[in-house]
PDB file of C-alpha atoms in Angstrom:
ATOM      1  CA  UNK A   1       0.000   0.000   0.000  1.00 43.00           C
ATOM      2  CA  UNK A   2       2.807   2.408   0.858  1.00 43.00           C
ATOM      3  CA  UNK A   3       4.380   1.742  -2.567  1.00 44.00           C
ATOM      4  CA  UNK A   4       1.089   2.550  -4.271  1.00 41.00           C
ATOM      5  CA  UNK A   5       0.755   5.873  -2.406  1.00 43.00           C
ATOM      6  CA  UNK A   6       4.400   6.810  -2.988  1.00 44.00           C
ATOM      7  CA  UNK A   7       4.090   5.921  -6.676  1.00 43.00           C
ATOM      8  CA  UNK A   8       0.958   8.046  -7.200  1.00 45.00           C
ATOM      9  CA  UNK A   9       2.388  11.054  -5.349  1.00 46.00           C
ATOM     10  CA  UNK A  10       6.034  11.017  -6.407  1.00 47.00           C
ATOM     11  CA  UNK A  11       6.324   8.521  -9.272  1.00 53.00           C
ATOM     12  CA  UNK A  12       6.884   9.453 -12.856  1.00 65.00           C
ATOM     13  CA  UNK A  13       3.940   9.858 -15.216  1.00 87.00           C
ATOM     14  CA  UNK A  14       4.241   8.684 -18.798  1.00 95.00           C
ATOM     15  CA  UNK A  15       1.616   9.384 -21.451  1.00 94.00           C
ATOM     16  CA  UNK A  16       0.301   6.469 -23.489  1.00 93.00           C
ATOM     17  CA  UNK A  17       1.795   7.114 -26.953  1.00 94.00           C
ATOM     18  CA  UNK A  18      -0.635   8.254 -29.635  1.00 96.00           C
ATOM     19  CA  UNK A  19      -0.740  10.419 -32.718  1.00 98.00           C
ATOM     20  CA  UNK A  20      -3.563  12.834 -33.549  1.00 98.00           C
ATOM     21  CA  UNK A  21      -4.802  12.003 -37.045  1.00 98.00           C
ATOM     22  CA  UNK A  22      -7.522  14.643 -37.297  1.00 98.00           C
ATOM     23  CA  UNK A  23      -9.721  16.994 -35.281  1.00 97.00           C
ATOM     24  CA  UNK A  24     -13.391  17.633 -35.776  1.00 96.00           C
ATOM     25  CA  UNK A  25     -16.361  19.435 -34.311  1.00 96.00           C
ATOM     26  CA  UNK A  26     -20.109  19.428 -34.692  1.00 95.00           C
ATOM     27  CA  UNK A  27     -22.150  22.101 -32.973  1.00 90.00           C
ATOM     28  CA  UNK A  28     -20.382  22.505 -29.597  1.00 92.00           C
ATOM     29  CA  UNK A  29     -18.807  19.007 -29.516  1.00 96.00           C
ATOM     30  CA  UNK A  30     -15.073  18.798 -30.324  1.00 97.00           C
ATOM     31  CA  UNK A  31     -13.286  15.498 -30.864  1.00 98.00           C
ATOM     32  CA  UNK A  32     -10.032  13.992 -32.116  1.00 98.00           C
ATOM     33  CA  UNK A  33      -9.223  10.928 -34.170  1.00 98.00           C
ATOM     34  CA  UNK A  34      -6.125   9.275 -32.663  1.00 98.00           C
ATOM     35  CA  UNK A  35      -3.894   6.319 -33.461  1.00 98.00           C
ATOM     36  CA  UNK A  36      -2.934   4.791 -30.089  1.00 97.00           C
ATOM     37  CA  UNK A  37       0.054   2.452 -29.737  1.00 97.00           C
ATOM     38  CA  UNK A  38      -0.489  -1.100 -28.629  1.00 97.00           C
ATOM     39  CA  UNK A  39       1.648  -2.894 -26.096  1.00 97.00           C
ATOM     40  CA  UNK A  40       1.379  -4.786 -22.845  1.00 98.00           C
ATOM     41  CA  UNK A  41      -1.334  -3.832 -20.392  1.00 98.00           C
ATOM     42  CA  UNK A  42      -2.211  -4.790 -16.843  1.00 98.00           C
ATOM     43  CA  UNK A  43      -5.925  -5.637 -16.844  1.00 98.00           C
ATOM     44  CA  UNK A  44      -8.599  -6.384 -14.273  1.00 98.00           C
ATOM     45  CA  UNK A  45     -12.077  -7.526 -15.248  1.00 98.00           C
ATOM     46  CA  UNK A  46     -15.097  -7.189 -12.959  1.00 98.00           C
ATOM     47  CA  UNK A  47     -18.558  -8.557 -13.764  1.00 97.00           C
ATOM     48  CA  UNK A  48     -21.968  -8.503 -12.074  1.00 97.00           C
ATOM     49  CA  UNK A  49     -21.452  -5.014 -10.599  1.00 96.00           C
ATOM     50  CA  UNK A  50     -22.465  -1.547 -11.805  1.00 95.00           C
ATOM     51  CA  UNK A  51     -19.622   0.404 -13.440  1.00 95.00           C
ATOM     52  CA  UNK A  52     -18.894   2.778 -10.536  1.00 95.00           C
ATOM     53  CA  UNK A  53     -18.788  -0.113  -8.040  1.00 96.00           C
ATOM     54  CA  UNK A  54     -16.686  -2.259 -10.402  1.00 97.00           C
ATOM     55  CA  UNK A  55     -14.179   0.593 -10.759  1.00 96.00           C
ATOM     56  CA  UNK A  56     -13.857   0.896  -6.967  1.00 95.00           C
ATOM     57  CA  UNK A  57     -12.929  -2.796  -6.933  1.00 97.00           C
ATOM     58  CA  UNK A  58     -10.628  -2.906  -9.982  1.00 97.00           C
ATOM     59  CA  UNK A  59      -8.635   0.326  -9.665  1.00 96.00           C
ATOM     60  CA  UNK A  60      -6.948  -0.436  -6.314  1.00 96.00           C
ATOM     61  CA  UNK A  61      -5.778  -3.790  -7.713  1.00 97.00           C
ATOM     62  CA  UNK A  62      -4.160  -2.125 -10.724  1.00 96.00           C
ATOM     63  CA  UNK A  63      -2.675   0.648  -8.571  1.00 95.00           C
ATOM     64  CA  UNK A  64      -1.176  -1.863  -6.135  1.00 96.00           C
ATOM     65  CA  UNK A  65       0.407  -3.762  -9.027  1.00 97.00           C
ATOM     66  CA  UNK A  66       1.892  -0.552 -10.449  1.00 95.00           C
ATOM     67  CA  UNK A  67       2.978   0.514  -6.960  1.00 95.00           C
ATOM     68  CA  UNK A  68       5.036  -2.622  -6.311  1.00 97.00           C
ATOM     69  CA  UNK A  69       2.722  -5.546  -5.510  1.00 97.00           C
ATOM     70  CA  UNK A  70       4.471  -7.683  -8.084  1.00 98.00           C
ATOM     71  CA  UNK A  71       7.219 -10.311  -8.261  1.00 98.00           C
ATOM     72  CA  UNK A  72       9.949  -7.663  -8.502  1.00 97.00           C
ATOM     73  CA  UNK A  73       8.555  -5.526  -5.680  1.00 97.00           C
ATOM     74  CA  UNK A  74       9.085  -2.341  -7.689  1.00 95.00           C
ATOM     75  CA  UNK A  75       6.904   0.659  -8.416  1.00 95.00           C
ATOM     76  CA  UNK A  76       6.803   1.271 -12.152  1.00 95.00           C
ATOM     77  CA  UNK A  77       5.473   4.815 -12.369  1.00 91.00           C
ATOM     78  CA  UNK A  78       2.181   5.764 -13.935  1.00 91.00           C
ATOM     79  CA  UNK A  79       0.975   5.777 -17.507  1.00 94.00           C
ATOM     80  CA  UNK A  80      -1.977   7.982 -18.368  1.00 95.00           C
ATOM     81  CA  UNK A  81      -4.683   7.686 -19.261  1.00 96.00           C
ATOM     82  CA  UNK A  82      -5.964   4.683 -17.412  1.00 95.00           C
ATOM     83  CA  UNK A  83      -8.737   3.314 -19.575  1.00 97.00           C
ATOM     84  CA  UNK A  84     -11.596   0.961 -18.946  1.00 97.00           C
ATOM     85  CA  UNK A  85     -13.848  -0.755 -21.424  1.00 98.00           C
ATOM     86  CA  UNK A  86     -17.586  -0.571 -20.834  1.00 98.00           C
ATOM     87  CA  UNK A  87     -20.254  -2.515 -22.669  1.00 97.00           C
ATOM     88  CA  UNK A  88     -23.524  -0.832 -23.723  1.00 96.00           C
ATOM     89  CA  UNK A  89     -26.734  -2.581 -22.779  1.00 93.00           C
ATOM     90  CA  UNK A  90     -30.351  -1.904 -23.580  1.00 88.00           C
ATOM     91  CA  UNK A  91     -31.822   1.581 -23.465  1.00 85.00           C
ATOM     92  CA  UNK A  92     -28.500   3.417 -23.209  1.00 83.00           C
ATOM     93  CA  UNK A  93     -27.458   1.801 -19.936  1.00 92.00           C
ATOM     94  CA  UNK A  94     -24.243  -0.167 -19.436  1.00 96.00           C
ATOM     95  CA  UNK A  95     -23.935  -3.872 -18.759  1.00 95.00           C
ATOM     96  CA  UNK A  96     -22.591  -4.957 -15.368  1.00 96.00           C
ATOM     97  CA  UNK A  97     -19.170  -5.648 -16.826  1.00 95.00           C
ATOM     98  CA  UNK A  98     -15.976  -3.616 -16.903  1.00 96.00           C
ATOM     99  CA  UNK A  99     -12.350  -4.164 -17.878  1.00 98.00           C
ATOM    100  CA  UNK A 100      -9.602  -1.795 -16.711  1.00 97.00           C
ATOM    101  CA  UNK A 101      -6.602  -1.401 -19.043  1.00 96.00           C
ATOM    102  CA  UNK A 102      -3.379   0.137 -17.668  1.00 96.00           C
ATOM    103  CA  UNK A 103      -0.596   0.494 -20.254  1.00 97.00           C
ATOM    104  CA  UNK A 104       2.634  -0.721 -18.706  1.00 97.00           C
ATOM    105  CA  UNK A 105       5.350   1.986 -18.867  1.00 96.00           C
ATOM    106  CA  UNK A 106       7.788   1.713 -21.787  1.00 95.00           C
ATOM    107  CA  UNK A 107      10.704   0.771 -19.512  1.00 95.00           C
ATOM    108  CA  UNK A 108       8.851  -2.437 -18.523  1.00 97.00           C
ATOM    109  CA  UNK A 109       7.134  -3.297 -21.849  1.00 97.00           C
ATOM    110  CA  UNK A 110       9.614  -6.043 -22.795  1.00 97.00           C
ATOM    111  CA  UNK A 111       9.532  -7.768 -19.401  1.00 97.00           C
ATOM    112  CA  UNK A 112       6.709  -6.557 -17.134  1.00 98.00           C
ATOM    113  CA  UNK A 113       6.720  -7.644 -13.488  1.00 98.00           C
ATOM    114  CA  UNK A 114       4.386 -10.549 -12.713  1.00 98.00           C
ATOM    115  CA  UNK A 115       1.351  -9.417 -10.674  1.00 98.00           C
ATOM    116  CA  UNK A 116       1.060 -10.833  -7.137  1.00 98.00           C
ATOM    117  CA  UNK A 117      -2.746 -10.612  -7.339  1.00 98.00           C
ATOM    118  CA  UNK A 118      -4.113 -13.348  -9.635  1.00 97.00           C
ATOM    119  CA  UNK A 119      -6.989 -11.112 -10.754  1.00 98.00           C
ATOM    120  CA  UNK A 120      -4.464  -8.780 -12.444  1.00 98.00           C
ATOM    121  CA  UNK A 121      -3.538 -10.118 -15.891  1.00 98.00           C
ATOM    122  CA  UNK A 122      -0.882  -8.981 -18.367  1.00 98.00           C
ATOM    123  CA  UNK A 123      -2.276  -8.799 -21.889  1.00 98.00           C
ATOM    124  CA  UNK A 124      -0.869  -7.758 -25.247  1.00 97.00           C
ATOM    125  CA  UNK A 125      -3.084  -5.402 -27.230  1.00 96.00           C
ATOM    126  CA  UNK A 126      -2.706  -4.185 -30.806  1.00 97.00           C
ATOM    127  CA  UNK A 127      -2.746  -0.484 -31.570  1.00 97.00           C
ATOM    128  CA  UNK A 128      -6.182   1.075 -32.016  1.00 98.00           C
ATOM    129  CA  UNK A 129      -7.623   4.144 -33.698  1.00 98.00           C
ATOM    130  CA  UNK A 130     -10.202   5.987 -31.637  1.00 98.00           C
ATOM    131  CA  UNK A 131     -12.500   8.969 -31.738  1.00 98.00           C
ATOM    132  CA  UNK A 132     -11.913  10.827 -28.481  1.00 98.00           C
ATOM    133  CA  UNK A 133     -13.937  13.474 -26.659  1.00 98.00           C
ATOM    134  CA  UNK A 134     -12.630  15.225 -23.546  1.00 98.00           C
ATOM    135  CA  UNK A 135     -14.591  16.476 -20.525  1.00 98.00           C
ATOM    136  CA  UNK A 136     -13.855  17.515 -16.933  1.00 97.00           C
ATOM    137  CA  UNK A 137     -15.012  16.781 -13.409  1.00 96.00           C
ATOM    138  CA  UNK A 138     -15.198  13.663 -11.244  1.00 95.00           C
ATOM    139  CA  UNK A 139     -16.694  11.339 -13.857  1.00 96.00           C
ATOM    140  CA  UNK A 140     -19.280   8.716 -12.963  1.00 95.00           C
ATOM    141  CA  UNK A 141     -21.111   6.151 -15.071  1.00 96.00           C
ATOM    142  CA  UNK A 142     -23.839   8.636 -16.090  1.00 96.00           C
ATOM    143  CA  UNK A 143     -21.203  11.144 -17.272  1.00 97.00           C
ATOM    144  CA  UNK A 144     -19.494   8.575 -19.484  1.00 97.00           C
ATOM    145  CA  UNK A 145     -22.821   7.469 -20.974  1.00 97.00           C
ATOM    146  CA  UNK A 146     -23.844  11.087 -21.687  1.00 97.00           C
ATOM    147  CA  UNK A 147     -20.521  12.010 -23.304  1.00 98.00           C
ATOM    148  CA  UNK A 148     -20.396   8.816 -25.371  1.00 98.00           C
ATOM    149  CA  UNK A 149     -23.880   9.679 -26.661  1.00 97.00           C
ATOM    150  CA  UNK A 150     -22.721  13.218 -27.539  1.00 97.00           C
ATOM    151  CA  UNK A 151     -19.689  11.851 -29.378  1.00 98.00           C
ATOM    152  CA  UNK A 152     -21.820   9.346 -31.313  1.00 97.00           C
ATOM    153  CA  UNK A 153     -24.172  12.165 -32.315  1.00 96.00           C
ATOM    154  CA  UNK A 154     -21.242  14.329 -33.460  1.00 97.00           C
ATOM    155  CA  UNK A 155     -19.867  11.470 -35.590  1.00 97.00           C
ATOM    156  CA  UNK A 156     -23.228  10.461 -37.059  1.00 95.00           C
ATOM    157  CA  UNK A 157     -22.953   9.869 -40.789  1.00 94.00           C
ATOM    158  CA  UNK A 158     -19.223  10.647 -40.930  1.00 94.00           C
ATOM    159  CA  UNK A 159     -17.456   7.798 -39.110  1.00 96.00           C
ATOM    160  CA  UNK A 160     -17.798   4.118 -38.262  1.00 97.00           C
ATOM    161  CA  UNK A 161     -16.929   2.701 -34.860  1.00 98.00           C
ATOM    162  CA  UNK A 162     -17.575  -0.331 -32.686  1.00 97.00           C
ATOM    163  CA  UNK A 163     -20.910  -0.447 -30.902  1.00 95.00           C
ATOM    164  CA  UNK A 164     -20.259  -3.411 -28.605  1.00 96.00           C
ATOM    165  CA  UNK A 165     -17.925  -1.494 -26.249  1.00 97.00           C
ATOM    166  CA  UNK A 166     -16.156   1.824 -25.769  1.00 98.00           C
ATOM    167  CA  UNK A 167     -13.395   3.141 -23.540  1.00 98.00           C
ATOM    168  CA  UNK A 168     -13.671   5.599 -20.692  1.00 98.00           C
ATOM    169  CA  UNK A 169     -10.421   7.215 -19.604  1.00 97.00           C
ATOM    170  CA  UNK A 170      -9.041   9.217 -16.717  1.00 96.00           C
ATOM    171  CA  UNK A 171      -5.799  11.151 -16.432  1.00 95.00           C
ATOM    172  CA  UNK A 172      -5.827  12.354 -12.834  1.00 92.00           C
ATOM    173  CA  UNK A 173      -5.311  10.909  -9.351  1.00 89.00           C
ATOM    174  CA  UNK A 174      -8.435  10.894  -7.161  1.00 85.00           C
ATOM    175  CA  UNK A 175      -7.024  13.615  -4.897  1.00 88.00           C
ATOM    176  CA  UNK A 176      -6.897  16.213  -7.700  1.00 91.00           C
ATOM    177  CA  UNK A 177      -9.891  18.471  -6.952  1.00 89.00           C
ATOM    178  CA  UNK A 178     -10.126  20.559 -10.142  1.00 91.00           C
ATOM    179  CA  UNK A 179      -8.895  20.705 -13.728  1.00 94.00           C
ATOM    180  CA  UNK A 180      -9.632  17.011 -14.135  1.00 96.00           C
ATOM    181  CA  UNK A 181      -9.410  15.350 -17.558  1.00 97.00           C
ATOM    182  CA  UNK A 182     -11.610  12.473 -18.681  1.00 98.00           C
ATOM    183  CA  UNK A 183     -12.372  11.159 -22.139  1.00 98.00           C
ATOM    184  CA  UNK A 184     -14.603   8.694 -23.949  1.00 98.00           C
ATOM    185  CA  UNK A 185     -13.085   6.752 -26.835  1.00 98.00           C
ATOM    186  CA  UNK A 186     -15.107   5.111 -29.613  1.00 98.00           C
ATOM    187  CA  UNK A 187     -12.965   2.528 -31.442  1.00 98.00           C
ATOM    188  CA  UNK A 188     -12.843   3.091 -35.199  1.00 98.00           C
ATOM    189  CA  UNK A 189     -13.793   0.159 -37.422  1.00 96.00           C
TER     190      UNK A 189
END
């Protein structure tokens, strides 16, 4: 736990590598099309719980892994954003299923530490192209749903993307009270 706290307060922060391919806007909604690098990710999947509750369960596991609860006992530093996949259900709601994706810092990509917690998995993921929309505040499930809907509306008729899931992202530690950055990412098809 101490490693996790030390890592989040004093550790280095690396940005997940991506390239902006284009920018767009419709009415008052601005978005970017980005090509995001693939790589190795620490993941935690939670099912049968609402998104906000699932996040409260999954995030500490990922943070502990990053903070040193691993076979090497080392804190790796942070990579932002931390993303989590959500799965749309009926009527605009989300299914009770969530998967957190934390991109392992570049220094550890070739040989990431093995998680001590068996619910934390290391997975390889290909690069993806996304449509991204940014917003502020302490984001909750309803905020992500609303912003994903706005982004879909802005892209209507101009872009194709996956409908079976989308990513929600956060850039800031929980103790940051203002100037927070969140995004929703629709994966281009």
